[in-house]
Amino acid sequence: MKLAVVGGGSTYTPELIDGFARLRDTLPVEELVLVDPDAHRLELVGGLARRIFAKQGHPGRIVTTSDIDAGVADADAVLLQLRVGGQAARNQDETWPLECGCVGQETTGAGGLAKALRTVPVVLDIADRVRRTNPDAWIIDFTNPVGIVTRALLQAGHKAVGLCNVAIGFQRKFAALLDVTPGEVHLDHVGLNHLSWELGVRLGGPEGENVLPRLIAEHGDAIADDLHMPRAVVDRLGVVPSYYLRYFYAHDEVVRELGTKPSRAAEVAAMEKELLAMYGDPALDEKPALLAKRGGAFYSEAAVDLAASLLGGGGSAVQVVNTYNRGTLPFLPDDAVIEVQARVDGTGATPLAVPELDPLYAGLIANVTAYEDLALEAALRGGRGRVFKALLAHPLIGQFEYAEALTDKLVAHNREHLAWA
């Protein structure tokens, strides 16, 4: 089995490599190709990757290349984890929206739209290259904004599934609080990527006992602290929102906070510099503890499970993924991309039935889906007018004056990445 990771020079990659090494019985990788245009990072990450495989006795071969076509040729699955413009572009996404009093974040609001506009054309070009060299290969997208990017891939006819680590993070946290194994915890996870709620936490499977009320009653303070939300919010909702919902439920408070400290991109850039120095140490043969602060916790387990299920291996048959709605949420079109539990096999992902949604959640999902429709249109076709409409439709913006100013700033900061600008 051959897998390719586009964006393989990412500092995330050792987390993924560690998962491939530990879970080799689930996903027996014979060749792993790391593809990245940055030769220096690729050398550092590739060297550590080989040492991790060697230490854990993995027999697979790790290859590094900057040639996308060669890297994805004959791959059974291609994982996308790229960041167009790097941390410098992310830093802009997190700062210029604040000048208009709007949240600055890499996947939400105006910054998220900027990332989508930069990313979608690049991802579609890579996917076309994959299809030319191996039309049967699966594409697993971890590149943000995952919902919009996955919809672009599916809409273009690619064999693609989107993946995020939010759900598996909740699963692991809840399992620890309940003192059970993660495999015993099934989440009623419903929504869009980075806009989701845990409506239930079931023991033993989709039909198991819902222990979410007990979790909130006994561990509500710890859950709320993880979300950076007041305990009272979790109690009143009776569900657990993704921590990304804080950008909606406490928008103005978040904007004030972000204006008083360095951007997350600046923090990550400093961390990456330190990580890359560690990766260059020939004595290092395991992922360093610092990597846990970089983000992406449990991504490797989720990615291995998904790839194994798609390729007919021993992965979990049911997993939270991003895929077409297909009537699962009746208030959305079938070709909207949602994030829910799905049954995954060699044919792809089929969403499971979900609980009926309270209008409090359904309304916001519908609103953000409408924004994502317009965002994808802007990413595919370009034009200042389309960018403006997407921004005006976003529930965190929604005012003519803000949408106008943010459109100007978005185009000015991203001109080098926008062919039409």
Short mmCIF file of C-alpha atoms in Angstrom, two decimals, residues 11-152:
data_model
loop_
_atom_site.label_atom_id
_atom_site.label_comp_id
_atom_site.label_asym_id
_atom_site.label_seq_id
_atom_site.Cartn_x
_atom_site.Cartn_y
_atom_site.Cartn_z
CA THR A 11 5.53 20.22 11.54
CA TYR A 12 2.31 18.22 12.03
CA THR A 13 3.74 15.32 10.04
CA PRO A 14 5.62 13.50 12.85
CA GLU A 15 2.27 13.13 14.64
CA LEU A 16 0.95 11.40 11.53
CA ILE A 17 4.09 9.28 11.18
CA ASP A 18 3.81 8.14 14.79
CA GLY A 19 0.24 7.01 14.12
CA PHE A 20 1.25 5.09 11.00
CA ALA A 21 4.00 3.38 12.98
CA ARG A 22 1.87 2.45 16.00
CA LEU A 23 -1.17 1.39 13.99
CA ARG A 24 0.60 -0.51 11.22
CA ASP A 25 -1.62 -3.57 11.73
CA THR A 26 -4.66 -1.39 10.94
CA LEU A 27 -3.02 0.32 7.96
CA PRO A 28 -0.04 -1.63 6.55
CA VAL A 29 1.79 1.11 4.65
CA GLU A 30 4.60 -0.16 2.44
CA GLU A 31 5.57 3.21 0.98
CA LEU A 32 4.88 6.66 2.38
CA VAL A 33 5.71 9.67 0.23
CA LEU A 34 6.03 13.12 1.80
CA VAL A 35 5.48 15.84 -0.80
CA ASP A 36 6.36 19.48 -0.12
CA PRO A 37 7.85 22.40 -2.08
CA ASP A 38 10.07 23.40 0.87
CA ALA A 39 13.14 21.19 0.47
CA HIS A 40 14.68 22.25 3.79
CA ARG A 41 11.62 21.42 5.89
CA LEU A 42 11.13 18.23 3.91
CA GLU A 43 14.65 17.07 4.72
CA LEU A 44 14.19 17.69 8.45
CA VAL A 45 10.74 16.14 8.68
CA GLY A 46 11.64 13.23 6.42
CA GLY A 47 14.71 12.40 8.49
CA LEU A 48 12.72 12.30 11.72
CA ALA A 49 9.98 10.28 10.01
CA ARG A 50 12.47 7.59 8.99
CA ARG A 51 13.91 7.47 12.51
CA ILE A 52 10.42 7.07 14.02
CA PHE A 53 9.66 4.19 11.65
CA ALA A 54 13.01 2.57 12.44
CA LYS A 55 12.61 2.87 16.21
CA GLN A 56 9.15 1.34 16.12
CA GLY A 57 10.19 -1.40 13.74
CA HIS A 58 8.01 -0.32 10.85
CA PRO A 59 9.23 -1.94 7.61
CA GLY A 60 7.73 0.72 5.34
CA ARG A 61 9.81 3.00 3.10
CA ILE A 62 9.60 6.79 3.46
CA VAL A 63 10.30 8.87 0.35
CA THR A 64 10.49 12.67 0.11
CA THR A 65 9.94 14.73 -3.04
CA SER A 66 8.93 18.18 -4.22
CA ASP A 67 7.40 16.71 -7.39
CA ILE A 68 3.64 16.36 -6.84
CA ASP A 69 3.05 14.19 -9.91
CA ALA A 70 5.78 11.73 -8.94
CA GLY A 71 4.73 11.74 -5.31
CA VAL A 72 1.07 10.88 -5.88
CA ALA A 73 1.62 8.43 -8.76
CA ASP A 74 0.14 5.02 -7.93
CA ALA A 75 -0.86 6.13 -4.42
CA ASP A 76 -3.84 4.35 -2.92
CA ALA A 77 -4.71 7.44 -0.88
CA VAL A 78 -3.47 11.03 -0.80
CA LEU A 79 -3.67 13.10 2.39
CA LEU A 80 -3.83 16.87 1.96
CA GLN A 81 -2.52 19.01 4.83
CA LEU A 82 -1.24 22.15 3.16
CA ARG A 83 -1.25 25.82 4.08
CA VAL A 84 -1.08 28.18 1.09
CA GLY A 85 0.92 31.23 2.10
CA GLY A 86 2.24 29.61 5.27
CA GLN A 87 2.04 31.11 8.74
CA ALA A 88 2.63 34.59 7.28
CA ALA A 89 -0.72 34.45 5.45
CA ARG A 90 -2.36 32.97 8.53
CA ASN A 91 -1.03 35.87 10.60
CA GLN A 92 -2.74 38.27 8.22
CA ASP A 93 -6.00 36.30 8.40
CA GLU A 94 -5.90 36.65 12.18
CA THR A 95 -5.13 40.37 12.31
CA TRP A 96 -6.69 42.52 9.58
CA PRO A 97 -10.31 41.53 10.40
CA LEU A 98 -9.75 42.91 13.91
CA GLU A 99 -9.30 46.36 12.35
CA CYS A 100 -13.02 46.21 11.50
CA GLY A 101 -14.05 44.86 14.89
CA CYS A 102 -14.56 41.34 13.51
CA VAL A 103 -12.96 38.13 14.71
CA GLY A 104 -9.62 37.28 13.15
CA GLN A 105 -9.35 33.51 12.76
CA GLU A 106 -7.96 31.17 10.10
CA THR A 107 -11.17 29.22 9.42
CA THR A 108 -13.98 31.45 10.68
CA GLY A 109 -15.20 34.80 9.41
CA ALA A 110 -13.25 36.95 6.98
CA GLY A 111 -9.93 35.21 7.68
CA GLY A 112 -11.52 31.86 6.92
CA LEU A 113 -12.81 33.19 3.61
CA ALA A 114 -9.34 34.45 2.71
CA LYS A 115 -7.91 31.01 3.41
CA ALA A 116 -10.60 29.37 1.28
CA LEU A 117 -9.87 31.70 -1.64
CA ARG A 118 -6.16 30.92 -1.49
CA THR A 119 -6.61 27.20 -0.93
CA VAL A 120 -9.41 25.88 -3.15
CA PRO A 121 -7.69 26.46 -6.54
CA VAL A 122 -4.45 24.88 -5.30
CA VAL A 123 -6.21 21.84 -3.86
CA LEU A 124 -8.23 21.31 -7.04
CA ASP A 125 -5.05 21.44 -9.11
CA ILE A 126 -3.46 18.79 -6.88
CA ALA A 127 -6.60 16.65 -7.06
CA ASP A 128 -6.60 16.84 -10.85
CA ARG A 129 -2.99 15.61 -10.83
CA VAL A 130 -4.00 12.72 -8.57
CA ARG A 131 -6.87 11.80 -10.88
CA ARG A 132 -4.59 11.83 -13.95
CA THR A 133 -2.03 9.52 -12.36
CA ASN A 134 -4.44 7.31 -10.41
CA PRO A 135 -8.20 7.90 -10.76
CA ASP A 136 -8.97 5.27 -8.10
CA ALA A 137 -7.03 7.00 -5.32
CA TRP A 138 -8.92 8.41 -2.35
CA ILE A 139 -8.24 12.00 -1.27
CA ILE A 140 -8.42 12.65 2.48
CA ASP A 141 -8.61 16.37 3.16
CA PHE A 142 -7.32 17.79 6.43
CA THR A 143 -6.70 21.20 4.84
CA ASN A 144 -8.79 24.03 6.29
CA PRO A 145 -11.42 25.23 5.80
CA VAL A 146 -12.23 21.51 5.56
CA GLY A 147 -15.94 21.84 4.76
CA ILE A 148 -15.45 24.24 1.86
CA VAL A 149 -12.39 22.42 0.50
CA THR A 150 -14.13 19.02 0.69
CA ARG A 151 -17.17 20.38 -1.11
CA ALA A 152 -14.93 21.77 -3.85
#
